[in-house]
Short mmCIF file of C-alpha atoms in Angstrom, two decimals:
data_model
loop_
_atom_site.label_atom_id
_atom_site.label_comp_id
_atom_site.label_asym_id
_atom_site.label_seq_id
_atom_site.Cartn_x
_atom_site.Cartn_y
_atom_site.Cartn_z
CA THR L 1 56.94 89.13 126.34
CA PRO L 2 56.66 86.58 123.52
CA GLU L 3 55.63 89.45 121.23
CA THR L 4 58.30 91.87 122.47
CA PRO L 5 61.50 89.89 123.01
CA ILE L 6 64.88 91.40 123.87
CA VAL L 7 67.73 90.76 121.45
CA ILE L 8 71.32 91.01 122.68
CA GLY L 9 74.55 90.28 120.85
CA TYR L 10 78.21 89.55 121.37
CA ASP L 11 81.03 89.48 118.81
CA ALA L 12 84.53 88.28 119.70
CA ASP L 13 87.19 85.73 118.85
CA GLY L 14 85.71 84.81 115.48
CA LEU L 15 82.16 84.16 116.75
CA SER L 16 79.02 86.28 116.38
CA ILE L 17 76.31 85.44 118.93
CA ARG L 18 72.72 86.76 118.88
CA ARG L 19 70.43 85.88 121.76
CA GLU L 20 66.67 86.50 121.68
CA VAL L 21 65.03 86.34 125.13
CA SER L 22 61.26 86.21 125.67
CA ILE L 23 59.05 85.41 128.67
CA ASP L 24 55.39 84.40 128.82
CA GLU L 25 52.74 85.07 131.47
CA ASN L 26 53.62 81.85 133.37
CA PHE L 27 57.35 82.68 133.67
CA MET L 28 58.73 80.42 130.97
CA PHE L 29 61.85 82.10 129.54
CA THR L 30 62.86 81.15 125.99
CA PHE L 31 66.45 81.69 124.84
CA THR L 32 66.96 81.47 121.08
CA ASP L 33 70.69 81.58 120.39
CA THR L 34 72.11 82.03 116.89
CA VAL L 35 75.87 81.53 116.54
CA THR L 36 77.83 82.32 113.36
CA ASN L 37 81.44 81.33 112.77
CA THR L 38 83.09 84.53 111.47
CA SER L 39 86.62 83.15 111.67
CA GLY L 40 88.57 81.41 108.95
CA ARG L 41 88.73 78.07 110.75
CA GLU L 42 86.40 75.40 112.12
CA ARG L 43 84.97 76.17 115.56
CA SER L 44 83.24 74.02 118.22
CA VAL L 45 80.24 75.45 120.09
CA GLN L 46 78.03 73.95 122.81
CA PRO L 47 74.97 75.32 124.65
CA TYR L 48 74.78 74.96 128.42
CA GLY L 49 72.79 76.29 131.35
CA VAL L 50 73.27 76.43 135.11
CA LEU L 51 70.59 76.71 137.81
CA ARG L 52 72.03 77.63 141.20
CA GLN L 53 70.31 77.81 144.56
CA PHE L 54 72.15 79.17 147.58
CA GLY L 55 71.17 76.70 150.30
CA ALA L 56 67.84 74.93 150.78
CA PRO L 57 64.74 77.19 150.85
CA ASP L 58 63.56 78.42 154.24
CA ASP L 59 59.88 77.67 153.54
CA LEU L 60 60.11 73.93 152.90
CA ALA L 61 57.10 71.89 154.03
CA ASN L 62 59.44 69.01 155.02
CA PHE L 63 56.59 66.51 154.98
CA TYR L 64 57.22 62.82 154.44
CA ILE L 65 54.71 62.34 151.60
CA LEU L 66 55.94 65.40 149.69
CA HIS L 67 59.00 65.57 147.44
CA GLU L 68 61.04 68.78 147.64
CA GLY L 69 64.48 68.93 146.06
CA LEU L 70 66.03 67.81 142.78
CA VAL L 71 63.67 66.62 140.07
CA ALA L 72 64.77 65.62 136.58
CA ALA L 73 63.36 63.76 133.58
CA THR L 74 65.41 62.03 130.91
CA GLY L 75 63.22 60.50 128.25
CA GLY L 76 60.38 58.78 130.10
CA GLU L 77 62.30 58.31 133.35
CA LEU L 78 61.86 60.54 136.41
CA HIS L 79 64.69 61.15 138.92
CA LEU L 80 64.08 62.54 142.44
CA GLU L 81 66.43 63.50 145.28
CA LYS L 82 65.27 65.33 148.42
CA TYR L 83 66.97 68.47 149.76
CA LYS L 84 68.31 66.54 152.73
CA LYS L 85 70.28 64.26 150.40
CA LEU L 86 71.43 67.24 148.34
CA GLU L 87 72.77 68.96 151.44
CA GLU L 88 74.64 65.76 152.30
CA GLY L 89 76.47 66.00 148.98
CA ALA L 90 74.43 63.92 146.54
CA SER L 91 75.40 64.03 142.86
CA PHE L 92 73.56 63.08 139.70
CA GLY L 93 74.15 62.82 135.96
CA ARG L 94 72.23 61.47 132.96
CA ASP L 95 72.44 61.61 129.17
CA SER L 96 69.27 61.81 127.09
CA SER L 97 68.41 61.82 123.42
CA GLU L 98 64.65 61.65 124.03
CA GLY L 99 63.98 64.98 125.72
CA GLY L 100 63.76 65.97 129.35
CA TRP L 101 64.76 68.65 131.86
CA ILE L 102 66.29 69.23 135.32
CA GLY L 103 65.17 71.48 138.17
CA LEU L 104 64.85 72.24 141.87
CA THR L 105 61.39 72.25 143.39
CA SER L 106 59.56 73.11 146.61
CA LYS L 107 55.93 72.35 147.40
CA TYR L 108 54.39 74.81 144.94
CA TRP L 109 57.30 76.34 142.97
CA LEU L 110 59.74 75.07 140.36
CA GLY L 111 62.94 76.33 138.77
CA ALA L 112 63.90 74.20 135.76
CA LEU L 113 66.37 74.09 132.87
CA ILE L 114 64.78 72.75 129.68
CA PRO L 115 67.22 71.91 126.86
CA ASP L 116 66.33 71.84 123.18
CA GLN L 117 64.08 68.76 123.09
CA SER L 118 65.15 67.85 119.55
CA GLN L 119 68.85 67.49 120.49
CA PRO L 120 70.78 65.12 122.78
CA PHE L 121 71.99 66.59 126.07
CA ASN L 122 73.34 65.83 129.53
CA VAL L 123 71.78 66.94 132.82
CA SER L 124 73.74 66.83 136.06
CA TYR L 125 73.69 67.99 139.67
CA ARG L 126 76.35 68.66 142.32
CA THR L 127 76.53 70.29 145.74
CA ILE L 128 79.26 72.90 146.11
CA ASN L 129 80.46 73.63 149.66
CA ARG L 130 81.78 77.16 150.14
CA ASP L 131 82.70 79.23 153.17
CA SER L 132 79.64 81.38 152.52
CA GLY L 133 77.36 78.30 152.44
CA GLN L 134 76.23 75.51 150.15
CA VAL L 135 75.43 76.04 146.49
CA LEU L 136 72.97 73.54 145.01
CA GLN L 137 73.74 73.45 141.30
CA ALA L 138 71.79 71.81 138.49
CA ARG L 139 73.32 71.95 135.02
CA MET L 140 72.41 71.23 131.42
CA ASP L 141 74.96 70.64 128.62
CA GLY L 142 73.75 70.37 125.05
CA ALA L 143 75.47 68.58 122.19
CA ALA L 144 78.67 70.09 120.80
CA SER L 145 78.58 71.18 117.13
CA LEU L 146 81.40 71.91 114.68
CA LEU L 147 80.91 75.10 112.63
CA ALA L 148 82.73 75.58 109.35
CA PRO L 149 83.83 79.14 108.47
CA GLY L 150 80.71 81.23 107.75
CA GLU L 151 78.33 78.52 109.07
CA THR L 152 75.45 79.40 111.44
CA ILE L 153 73.64 77.27 114.06
CA THR L 154 70.56 78.04 116.17
CA SER L 155 69.50 76.39 119.43
CA VAL L 156 66.41 76.97 121.59
CA ASN L 157 66.66 76.40 125.35
CA ARG L 158 64.29 77.38 128.13
CA VAL L 159 64.20 78.22 131.82
CA PHE L 160 60.99 77.91 133.86
CA GLY L 161 60.63 79.72 137.18
CA GLY L 162 57.05 79.69 138.37
CA ALA L 163 54.11 77.96 140.03
CA LYS L 164 53.42 74.26 139.49
CA GLU L 165 49.91 74.68 138.11
CA SER L 166 48.81 71.42 136.51
CA SER L 167 47.15 73.02 133.47
CA THR L 168 50.23 75.17 132.81
CA LEU L 169 52.71 72.29 133.05
CA ARG L 170 50.45 70.06 130.95
CA ALA L 171 50.21 72.72 128.25
CA TYR L 172 54.01 73.06 128.12
CA GLU L 173 54.35 69.28 128.01
CA GLU L 174 51.96 69.00 125.07
CA GLU L 175 52.84 72.13 123.09
CA LEU L 176 56.62 72.07 123.57
CA GLY L 177 57.04 68.30 123.83
CA ILE L 178 58.72 68.49 127.26
CA SER L 179 58.90 64.95 128.60
CA ARG L 180 57.03 64.40 131.93
CA PHE L 181 56.95 68.11 132.78
CA GLN L 182 53.63 67.71 134.56
CA ASP L 183 55.33 65.27 136.95
CA ALA L 184 57.13 68.19 138.58
CA ILE L 185 53.99 68.02 140.74
CA ASP L 186 54.49 65.22 143.28
CA TRP L 187 51.60 62.92 142.38
CA GLY L 188 53.25 60.10 144.36
CA SER L 189 55.43 57.22 143.22
CA MET L 190 52.90 54.51 144.18
CA PHE L 191 49.42 56.03 144.01
CA PHE L 192 49.84 58.46 141.08
CA TRP L 193 47.24 56.34 139.24
CA LEU L 194 44.78 57.50 141.91
CA THR L 195 45.89 61.08 142.68
CA LYS L 196 46.00 62.19 139.03
CA PRO L 197 42.43 61.02 138.20
CA PHE L 198 41.22 62.56 141.49
CA PHE L 199 42.73 65.90 140.60
CA PHE L 200 41.48 65.91 137.01
CA LEU L 201 37.97 64.90 138.12
CA LEU L 202 38.01 67.67 140.74
CA SER L 203 39.24 70.14 138.13
CA TRP L 204 36.54 69.08 135.69
CA ILE L 205 33.81 69.49 138.33
CA ASN L 206 35.35 72.83 139.32
CA SER L 207 35.18 74.03 135.72
CA ILE L 208 31.40 73.57 135.96
CA VAL L 209 30.61 74.75 139.52
CA GLY L 210 33.46 77.27 139.92
CA ASN L 211 34.66 76.27 143.40
CA PHE L 212 36.92 73.45 144.56
CA GLY L 213 35.14 73.20 147.94
CA ILE L 214 31.79 72.51 146.27
CA SER L 215 33.64 70.19 143.88
CA ILE L 216 34.85 68.15 146.87
CA LEU L 217 31.25 67.71 148.06
CA ILE L 218 30.19 66.52 144.60
CA LEU L 219 33.21 64.23 144.33
CA THR L 220 32.29 62.70 147.70
CA VAL L 221 28.81 61.87 146.40
CA LEU L 222 30.34 60.28 143.28
CA VAL L 223 32.74 58.20 145.39
CA LYS L 224 29.88 57.09 147.65
CA ALA L 225 27.81 56.19 144.58
CA VAL L 226 30.62 53.96 143.24
CA PHE L 227 30.96 52.14 146.57
CA PHE L 228 27.22 52.18 147.36
CA PRO L 229 26.53 48.47 146.62
CA ILE L 230 29.53 47.30 148.68
CA GLN L 231 28.71 49.60 151.58
CA THR L 232 25.03 48.63 151.52
CA LYS L 233 25.95 44.93 151.88
CA ALA L 234 28.36 45.80 154.68
CA TYR L 235 25.76 47.87 156.54
CA GLN L 236 23.16 45.11 156.08
CA SER L 237 25.65 42.69 157.62
CA MET L 238 26.15 45.11 160.54
CA ALA L 239 22.38 45.32 161.06
CA LYS L 240 22.17 41.52 161.22
CA MET L 241 25.11 41.47 163.63
CA ARG L 242 23.15 43.77 165.92
CA GLU L 243 20.25 41.26 165.83
CA LEU L 244 22.68 38.54 166.89
CA SER L 245 24.20 40.55 169.75
CA GLU L 246 22.14 38.78 172.45
CA PRO L 247 22.74 35.18 171.18
CA MET L 248 26.46 36.01 170.80
CA LYS L 249 26.55 37.36 174.35
CA ARG L 250 24.90 34.16 175.71
CA ILE L 251 27.44 31.94 173.91
CA ARG L 252 30.38 33.93 175.32
CA GLU L 253 28.90 33.82 178.84
CA THR L 254 27.91 30.13 178.89
CA VAL L 255 30.70 28.48 176.89
CA GLU L 256 34.08 28.69 178.60
CA ASP L 257 36.14 26.70 176.10
CA LYS L 258 37.44 29.20 173.52
CA GLN L 259 37.53 26.73 170.62
CA GLU L 260 33.98 25.58 171.28
CA GLN L 261 32.93 29.20 171.71
CA GLN L 262 34.37 30.10 168.29
CA ARG L 263 32.74 27.03 166.72
CA GLN L 264 29.29 27.98 168.04
CA LEU L 265 29.72 31.59 166.98
CA ALA L 266 30.77 30.49 163.47
CA GLU L 267 27.72 28.21 163.35
CA LEU L 268 25.51 31.12 164.42
CA TYR L 269 26.99 33.34 161.70
CA GLN L 270 26.49 30.63 159.09
CA LYS L 271 22.86 30.00 160.02
CA SER L 272 22.10 33.74 159.94
CA GLY L 273 24.06 34.35 156.72
CA VAL L 274 26.30 36.93 158.40
CA ASN L 275 29.94 37.73 157.62
CA PRO L 276 31.43 39.39 160.75
CA LEU L 277 34.26 40.92 158.70
CA ALA L 278 31.96 42.56 156.15
CA GLY L 279 31.61 45.66 158.32
CA CYS L 280 35.33 46.39 157.92
CA LEU L 281 35.10 46.45 154.13
CA PRO L 282 33.92 50.09 153.77
CA ILE L 283 36.90 51.22 155.86
CA PHE L 284 39.45 49.30 153.78
CA ILE L 285 38.08 50.36 150.40
CA GLN L 286 38.20 54.01 151.46
CA ILE L 287 41.87 53.97 152.54
CA PRO L 288 43.24 54.51 148.99
CA VAL L 289 40.51 57.11 148.38
CA PHE L 290 41.53 58.90 151.58
CA TYR L 291 45.20 58.89 150.60
CA GLY L 292 44.52 59.93 147.00
CA LEU L 293 42.42 62.92 148.03
CA TYR L 294 44.80 63.84 150.87
CA LYS L 295 47.76 63.83 148.49
CA THR L 296 45.82 65.81 145.87
CA LEU L 297 44.80 68.52 148.33
CA PHE L 298 48.27 68.70 149.87
CA VAL L 299 50.46 69.02 146.77
CA THR L 300 48.38 70.96 144.23
CA ILE L 301 48.61 74.74 144.21
CA GLU L 302 45.08 75.00 142.76
CA MET L 303 43.66 74.36 146.28
CA ARG L 304 45.85 77.08 147.78
CA HIS L 305 43.84 80.16 148.85
CA GLU L 306 40.63 78.58 147.50
CA ASP L 307 37.64 79.52 149.67
CA PHE L 308 34.55 77.51 150.62
CA PRO L 309 31.37 79.58 150.29
CA LEU L 310 29.27 77.34 152.59
CA LEU L 311 31.67 78.03 155.48
CA PRO L 312 32.81 81.67 155.08
CA TRP L 313 35.72 81.44 157.51
CA ILE L 314 37.52 78.93 155.24
CA GLN L 315 39.66 80.85 152.76
CA ASP L 316 42.29 78.18 151.99
CA LEU L 317 41.32 74.55 151.36
CA SER L 318 44.97 73.46 151.52
CA ALA L 319 45.46 74.82 155.09
CA PRO L 320 44.04 73.58 158.44
CA ASP L 321 40.75 74.96 159.77
CA PRO L 322 41.60 78.51 160.98
CA THR L 323 39.02 78.49 163.81
CA ALA L 324 40.09 77.46 167.33
CA LEU L 325 38.44 75.90 170.35
CA GLY L 326 40.51 78.12 172.68
CA ASN L 327 38.86 81.35 171.50
CA LEU L 328 35.42 79.74 171.08
CA PHE L 329 35.82 79.79 167.29
CA GLY L 330 36.42 83.53 167.11
CA LEU L 331 33.99 84.77 169.80
CA ILE L 332 36.84 85.66 172.18
CA PRO L 333 39.49 88.11 170.84
CA ILE L 334 42.49 85.80 171.22
CA SER L 335 44.63 85.00 168.19
CA ASN L 336 45.47 81.44 167.12
CA ALA L 337 49.17 82.32 167.46
CA ALA L 338 48.64 83.25 171.14
CA LEU L 339 46.74 80.01 171.75
CA GLU L 340 49.45 77.98 170.05
CA SER L 341 52.08 79.47 172.34
CA VAL L 342 50.38 78.02 175.45
CA PRO L 343 52.64 75.15 176.64
CA LEU L 344 51.45 71.56 176.10
CA ILE L 345 47.75 72.18 175.50
CA GLY L 346 48.16 75.04 173.02
CA PRO L 347 49.01 73.26 169.74
CA MET L 348 47.24 70.01 170.71
CA ILE L 349 43.92 71.22 172.13
CA LEU L 350 43.30 74.97 172.08
CA THR L 351 43.89 75.38 168.33
CA VAL L 352 41.61 72.52 167.25
CA GLY L 353 39.11 73.97 164.78
CA PHE L 354 35.35 73.62 164.37
CA LEU L 355 35.43 71.17 161.45
CA PRO L 356 37.78 68.61 163.08
CA ILE L 357 35.48 68.64 166.15
CA PHE L 358 32.46 68.19 163.88
CA TYR L 359 34.27 65.31 162.20
CA GLY L 360 34.76 63.63 165.60
CA ILE L 361 31.02 63.99 166.30
CA THR L 362 30.07 62.47 162.94
CA MET L 363 32.51 59.60 163.50
CA TRP L 364 30.95 58.90 166.91
CA ALA L 365 27.47 58.96 165.36
CA LEU L 366 28.58 56.54 162.64
CA GLN L 367 30.15 54.20 165.20
CA SER L 368 26.95 54.23 167.26
CA LEU L 369 25.18 52.56 164.34
CA ASN L 370 27.63 49.65 164.36
CA PRO L 371 27.34 46.60 166.63
CA PRO L 372 28.98 47.44 169.98
CA PRO L 373 32.27 45.58 170.62
CA THR L 374 31.93 42.80 173.19
CA ASP L 375 35.55 43.03 174.29
CA ASN L 376 36.22 45.81 176.83
CA THR L 377 39.60 46.69 175.28
CA GLN L 378 38.03 46.99 171.83
CA LYS L 379 35.23 49.07 173.30
CA LEU L 380 37.77 51.46 174.85
CA ILE L 381 39.77 51.73 171.59
CA PHE L 382 36.66 52.38 169.49
CA GLY L 383 35.43 54.91 172.04
CA MET L 384 38.73 56.81 171.94
CA MET L 385 39.08 56.84 168.13
CA PRO L 386 36.73 59.84 167.46
CA ILE L 387 38.61 61.87 170.08
CA ILE L 388 42.06 60.90 168.79
CA LEU L 389 41.18 61.53 165.14
CA THR L 390 39.69 64.92 166.04
CA PHE L 391 43.15 66.06 167.13
CA VAL L 392 44.88 64.28 164.23
CA PHE L 393 42.58 65.93 161.67
CA SER L 394 43.11 69.36 163.22
CA SER L 395 46.43 69.65 161.34
CA PHE L 396 45.08 68.30 158.02
CA ALA L 397 44.06 70.38 155.03
CA VAL L 398 40.52 71.56 155.71
CA GLY L 399 39.46 70.39 152.23
CA LEU L 400 40.13 66.82 153.33
CA VAL L 401 38.20 67.32 156.58
CA ILE L 402 35.26 68.64 154.55
CA TYR L 403 35.38 65.49 152.42
CA TRP L 404 35.46 63.21 155.46
CA CYS L 405 32.69 65.03 157.36
CA TRP L 406 30.42 64.96 154.32
CA SER L 407 31.29 61.30 153.69
CA ASN L 408 30.39 60.45 157.31
CA ILE L 409 27.07 62.30 157.03
CA LEU L 410 26.16 60.34 153.87
CA SER L 411 27.26 57.05 155.51
CA ILE L 412 25.19 57.82 158.63
CA ALA L 413 22.09 58.43 156.50
CA GLN L 414 22.67 55.25 154.46
CA GLN L 415 23.39 53.05 157.47
CA TYR L 416 20.58 54.53 159.58
CA VAL L 417 17.98 53.73 156.92
CA ILE L 418 19.27 50.14 156.63
CA MET L 419 19.26 49.68 160.43
CA ARG L 420 15.71 50.98 160.75
CA ARG L 421 14.56 48.66 157.96
CA HIS L 422 15.89 45.77 160.05
CA GLY L 423 14.00 47.09 163.09
CA GLN L 424 17.14 48.06 164.97
CA GLU L 425 17.12 50.92 167.47
CA THR L 426 20.39 52.83 167.28
CA GLN L 427 22.19 55.04 169.78
CA VAL L 428 21.02 58.01 167.72
CA ASP L 429 17.39 56.90 168.22
CA LYS L 430 17.97 56.53 171.94
CA LEU L 431 19.56 59.98 172.14
CA ILE L 432 16.66 61.58 170.22
CA LYS L 433 14.17 59.76 172.42
CA ARG L 434 15.88 61.02 175.59
CA LEU L 435 16.01 64.60 174.30
CA PHE L 436 12.32 64.65 173.35
CA SER L 437 11.23 62.92 176.53
CA LYS L 438 12.97 65.66 178.56
CA LYS L 439 11.21 68.33 176.55
CA GLY L 440 7.88 66.58 177.13
CA GLU L 441 8.47 66.64 180.89
#
């Protein structure tokens, strides 16, 4: 431990070496080496470290938005190389006088060499091909020092071998001055400005409510509140578009010339103060939000094995919904593994969970509030989207599906109120009316 280090020594060839090794609760090893020149002549000494991995890990996620492989920082610059490139024989080398480190990382775990941040050093990587298999080798070489007879020098180097918890890496970065150590987590090369704030906001909410699942619900409300004015205008435009559905239909049926048809439609939009593209705006503004949250849930270990108290069967927000359509969501004693082994329909249909199906229903309900497409091809595409996305979402982290279901529910409520204020009867109203009329009979 930091309080009970191990001290080992070695004396030979005119050098006396004392190494103090300690380890903290997060698996950061600290090596404090003191070297004394006991000979009668000048000696050169140089610290170095080697991190070797025997072949790529077996449990790689191998997902296109996730970096797994070599990761290194020299000064303020980050260097990344995926395992596939390493296995093909990639090499790497950089000098730094402004701090940094080098390591090999998987989705949640990191092994890293951290040189003395106050001294210049070189970090390098090479792939070694042996008969027994590949060796992936990262190396650190510190600055060489000349010791006069009787002179002593001390260097402090570290090795980290643990989980990529954001708070842990951030603490090391701040307390030990390790450049960009928190970026061992793959925040993304393009949208890190979005994923980092998302994660820190989620973490802050979690520190208050004590559960990341509940934090996602609260974050969804905050996101909806930010975009509320834009979405309200878009939904108002959709409501007006519904009012114009009959005049638009008459123009398309009576005017054969396409240019004249478009001119009359544009004139109709202008007179009514309607922007036909405004309804697409809520979708476009949510794309970066979707990606940011998806990336956050996928790469951060804090979501791993985190439960969701409102839905007791969810015990890991970073994994897909564990329920399955094929066993009626647990009512029939058939395992998900058995369902997945069924050819063709197993992985695609039978293992689809409750929440992805619920998402498809909420998407259909939200679409029913929009003006119906006049083009038959568009109508078919829009009709298929809830079904397609149900299967797509079945493999996503359930935390993301929770966000999207809750977002859809809030959007349905917001859009429904706006539609009713404009006197529009929606598909939801028609469905409710049919259900109650049957009960009355």
